[in-house]
Amino acid sequence: MGKKITCYRQQIADAVSWELTYQIMRRYQAKYDLRIFETHPGGGQYDCLSLCSGKGNKFKEFFAFNLAAQSLHVRRSEHRRFDVVDDYLQAEDPKTFLDLLCKSAGLDVNIKLPPSTGPVIACGIMAKIVQIKIFSHDIYKFYMGCLDTSGIVGGGVRKELVKLFKVTKPILNIPDELQDKKAYRYFFLKNISTEKVICLFDMKGFIHLSDDTEFDLLKLYNDSSRNIDILFSRISSNLWSK
């Protein structure tokens, strides 16, 4: 008999995928210029969280978390598939499981953790937001500014989201062929149960609220003894009070 796979509530599956994304970003973002994309390959059939290297002339996909299927596809080398949520939750040591994923992509698991960058801190806060809502009736989801249905970038700007924030609204005034590349670096946090947009993440390391309040995450991280838990506690109340 094959392995029996548990299908978890979407909040749990998303929390695992975002946590692993953050841990991979911590290790390799600086070395490979890793970037996060929300992708919908197959003409929009799949809902994926993809980690891609920005080195070179075009993006190379390293990992693709299929959020609905609760699986991970390693793209960099062996093209292996993992039932990542089930495997992670059953792992005795999460680090050992993370090492397995990284090794399968041909990445050095003995790498010394580099200083965190703005994109790493942004990803870490995004992961913590999903984690604290894991038992909520509501589902919180991050939407990239560009709706990608073709692979990596391309498919049109989510104008209904981009127009909501002062920092992204100017994207709508530039030529259409340039809008996608500008919009990919932004993620909008939305409560899809109430349709409320909570805030905007600039993946260079900033959070913007609807009242134009801005948080410089790297600066606040340094002011919080370089502890992401302290940083999150400092800003979390602001996210839900607006």
Coordinates of C-alpha atoms in Angstrom, one line a residue:
M1 CA 0.0 0.0 0.0
G2 CA 1.1 3.5 -0.7
K3 CA 1.6 6.2 1.9
K4 CA -1.7 7.6 3.2
I5 CA -1.7 11.4 2.9
T6 CA -3.6 13.7 5.2
C7 CA -5.3 16.7 3.7
Y8 CA -5.1 19.6 6.1
R9 CA -7.1 22.8 6.5
Q10 CA -5.9 25.4 4.1
Q11 CA -4.7 27.6 7.0
I12 CA -2.4 24.9 8.2
A13 CA -1.1 24.1 4.8
D14 CA -0.4 27.7 4.0
A15 CA 1.4 28.2 7.4
V16 CA 3.8 25.3 6.6
S17 CA 4.5 26.5 3.1
W18 CA 5.2 30.0 4.2
E19 CA 7.4 28.9 7.1
L20 CA 9.5 26.7 4.8
T21 CA 9.7 29.5 2.3
Y22 CA 11.0 31.8 5.0
Q23 CA 13.6 29.3 6.2
I24 CA 14.9 28.8 2.7
M25 CA 15.0 32.5 2.2
R26 CA 17.0 32.9 5.4
R27 CA 19.7 30.5 4.1
Y28 CA 19.9 31.4 0.4
Q29 CA 18.3 34.7 -0.4
A30 CA 21.5 36.7 -0.4
K31 CA 23.5 34.1 -2.4
Y32 CA 21.0 33.5 -5.1
D33 CA 19.0 36.7 -5.1
L34 CA 15.9 34.6 -4.3
R35 CA 12.5 36.2 -4.9
I36 CA 9.0 35.0 -4.1
F37 CA 6.3 34.8 -6.7
E38 CA 2.6 33.8 -6.6
T39 CA 2.2 31.8 -9.7
H40 CA -0.7 30.0 -11.5
P41 CA 0.9 27.8 -14.2
G42 CA -1.1 25.7 -16.6
G43 CA -3.2 28.7 -17.6
G44 CA -4.3 29.4 -14.0
Q45 CA -5.0 25.7 -12.9
Y46 CA -2.5 25.8 -10.0
D47 CA -2.0 28.1 -7.0
C48 CA 1.7 28.1 -6.3
L49 CA 4.2 29.9 -4.1
S50 CA 7.4 29.9 -6.1
L51 CA 11.0 30.7 -5.0
C52 CA 13.2 31.8 -7.9
S53 CA 16.7 33.0 -8.4
G54 CA 17.1 36.4 -9.9
K55 CA 20.7 35.7 -10.9
G56 CA 21.4 35.8 -14.6
N57 CA 19.3 37.0 -17.5
K58 CA 16.0 35.4 -16.4
F59 CA 14.5 33.9 -13.3
K60 CA 15.2 30.3 -12.5
E61 CA 12.7 28.5 -10.4
F62 CA 14.1 26.6 -7.4
F63 CA 11.0 25.5 -5.5
A64 CA 7.2 25.6 -6.2
F65 CA 4.8 25.1 -3.3
N66 CA 1.5 23.9 -4.7
L67 CA -0.8 25.4 -1.9
A68 CA -4.0 23.7 -2.9
A69 CA -2.4 20.2 -3.4
Q70 CA -0.2 20.8 -0.2
S71 CA 2.9 19.6 -2.1
L72 CA 6.3 20.9 -3.0
H73 CA 8.0 20.5 -6.4
V74 CA 11.8 20.9 -6.4
R75 CA 12.7 22.5 -9.8
R76 CA 16.4 23.3 -9.5
S77 CA 17.9 19.9 -10.0
E78 CA 16.2 16.6 -9.4
H79 CA 12.6 17.8 -10.0
R80 CA 11.4 15.8 -7.0
R81 CA 7.9 16.1 -5.5
F82 CA 7.2 16.1 -1.7
D83 CA 3.9 15.9 0.2
V84 CA 5.4 18.8 2.0
V85 CA 2.7 19.6 4.6
D86 CA 2.2 16.0 5.7
D87 CA 6.0 15.3 5.7
Y88 CA 6.8 18.5 7.7
L89 CA 4.1 18.0 10.3
Q90 CA 5.2 14.4 10.9
A91 CA 9.0 15.2 10.9
E92 CA 10.7 14.6 14.3
D93 CA 13.2 17.4 13.5
P94 CA 12.0 20.2 11.2
K95 CA 15.6 21.2 10.5
T96 CA 16.4 17.8 9.2
F97 CA 13.4 17.9 6.9
L98 CA 14.4 21.3 5.7
D99 CA 17.9 20.0 5.0
L100 CA 16.4 17.2 2.9
L101 CA 14.5 19.6 0.8
C102 CA 17.5 21.8 0.3
K103 CA 19.8 18.9 -0.6
S104 CA 17.3 17.7 -3.1
A105 CA 17.7 21.1 -4.8
G106 CA 21.5 20.7 -4.8
L107 CA 21.9 23.5 -2.1
D108 CA 24.6 23.5 0.6
V109 CA 22.9 22.8 3.9
N110 CA 26.0 23.7 5.9
I111 CA 25.9 27.3 4.8
K112 CA 26.4 29.9 7.5
L113 CA 23.3 32.0 7.9
P114 CA 24.1 35.4 6.3
P115 CA 22.7 38.7 7.8
S116 CA 19.0 39.0 7.1
T117 CA 18.0 41.3 4.2
G118 CA 14.8 43.3 3.7
P119 CA 13.2 40.5 1.5
V120 CA 14.1 37.9 4.2
I121 CA 12.5 39.9 7.0
A122 CA 9.4 40.7 4.9
C123 CA 9.0 36.9 4.2
G124 CA 9.5 36.1 7.9
I125 CA 6.7 38.5 8.9
M126 CA 4.4 37.2 6.2
A127 CA 5.0 33.6 7.6
K128 CA 4.2 34.7 11.1
I129 CA 1.0 36.4 10.0
V130 CA -0.3 33.2 8.5
Q131 CA 0.8 31.2 11.5
I132 CA -1.1 33.3 14.1
K133 CA -4.2 32.9 12.0
I134 CA -3.9 29.2 11.7
F135 CA -6.9 28.5 13.9
S136 CA -9.0 31.4 12.7
H137 CA -12.3 30.8 10.9
D138 CA -11.1 33.4 8.4
I139 CA -8.5 32.7 5.7
Y140 CA -5.7 35.2 5.1
K141 CA -3.9 35.1 1.8
F142 CA -1.2 37.1 0.1
Y143 CA -1.8 38.2 -3.5
M144 CA 1.1 39.4 -5.7
G145 CA 0.6 42.7 -7.5
C146 CA 0.9 40.9 -10.8
L147 CA -1.5 38.1 -11.7
D148 CA 0.8 35.4 -13.1
T149 CA -0.8 32.7 -15.2
S150 CA 2.1 31.8 -17.5
G151 CA 5.1 31.0 -15.3
I152 CA 7.2 33.8 -13.9
V153 CA 5.8 37.3 -14.4
G154 CA 3.1 38.0 -17.0
G155 CA -0.6 38.0 -16.9
G156 CA -1.5 41.5 -15.9
V157 CA -1.5 43.8 -12.9
R158 CA -4.2 43.3 -10.2
K159 CA -5.5 46.9 -10.7
E160 CA -8.2 46.5 -8.0
L161 CA -5.4 46.0 -5.4
V162 CA -2.7 48.2 -6.8
K163 CA -4.9 51.3 -6.9
L164 CA -5.6 51.0 -3.1
F165 CA -2.2 52.2 -1.9
K166 CA -0.3 55.4 -2.6
V167 CA 3.0 53.6 -3.1
T168 CA 1.6 51.3 -5.9
K169 CA -1.0 53.4 -7.6
P170 CA 1.6 55.1 -9.9
I171 CA 2.2 51.7 -11.5
L172 CA -1.1 52.2 -13.4
N173 CA 0.3 55.3 -15.1
I174 CA 3.3 53.6 -16.8
P175 CA 3.2 51.7 -20.1
D176 CA 1.4 48.3 -19.8
E177 CA 4.5 46.4 -20.9
L178 CA 6.4 47.7 -17.8
Q179 CA 3.6 47.3 -15.2
D180 CA 4.1 43.6 -14.5
K181 CA 7.8 43.9 -13.5
K182 CA 7.0 46.8 -11.2
A183 CA 4.1 45.0 -9.6
Y184 CA 5.7 41.6 -8.9
R185 CA 7.6 43.0 -5.9
Y186 CA 4.4 43.8 -4.0
F187 CA 2.1 41.4 -2.0
F188 CA -1.3 42.4 -0.6
L189 CA -2.5 40.7 2.5
K190 CA -6.3 40.0 2.2
N191 CA -8.8 38.4 4.5
I192 CA -10.6 36.4 1.8
S193 CA -13.5 35.7 4.1
T194 CA -14.4 39.3 4.5
E195 CA -12.7 40.6 1.3
K196 CA -10.8 43.2 3.4
V197 CA -7.3 44.2 2.3
I198 CA -5.1 44.5 5.4
C199 CA -1.8 45.9 4.2
L200 CA 0.8 45.9 1.5
F201 CA 4.2 44.2 1.6
D202 CA 7.0 45.7 -0.5
M203 CA 9.4 42.8 -0.8
K204 CA 12.4 45.0 -0.5
G205 CA 11.5 45.2 3.2
F206 CA 8.6 47.5 3.9
I207 CA 5.0 47.3 5.0
H208 CA 2.4 49.9 4.0
L209 CA -0.9 50.3 5.7
S210 CA -4.1 51.8 4.2
D211 CA -3.5 55.1 5.9
D212 CA 0.0 55.3 4.3
T213 CA 1.8 54.4 7.5
E214 CA 5.1 52.7 6.5
F215 CA 7.3 50.3 8.4
D216 CA 10.9 49.9 7.5
L217 CA 11.3 46.2 8.5
L218 CA 15.1 46.0 8.4
K219 CA 15.5 49.1 10.5
L220 CA 12.9 47.8 13.0
Y221 CA 14.6 44.4 13.0
N222 CA 17.9 45.9 13.9
D223 CA 16.2 48.0 16.6
S224 CA 14.6 44.8 18.0
S225 CA 17.9 43.1 18.8
R226 CA 17.7 41.3 15.4
N227 CA 14.9 39.1 16.7
I228 CA 12.0 38.6 14.4
D229 CA 9.7 37.6 17.2
I230 CA 10.3 40.9 18.9
L231 CA 9.8 42.8 15.7
F232 CA 6.5 41.0 14.9
S233 CA 5.2 41.8 18.4
R234 CA 6.0 45.5 17.8
I235 CA 4.1 45.8 14.6
S236 CA 1.3 43.2 14.7
S237 CA -1.2 45.2 16.6
N238 CA -1.0 47.9 13.9
L239 CA -1.9 45.5 11.2
W240 CA -5.3 44.6 12.8
S241 CA -6.3 48.0 14.1
K242 CA -6.5 49.8 10.8

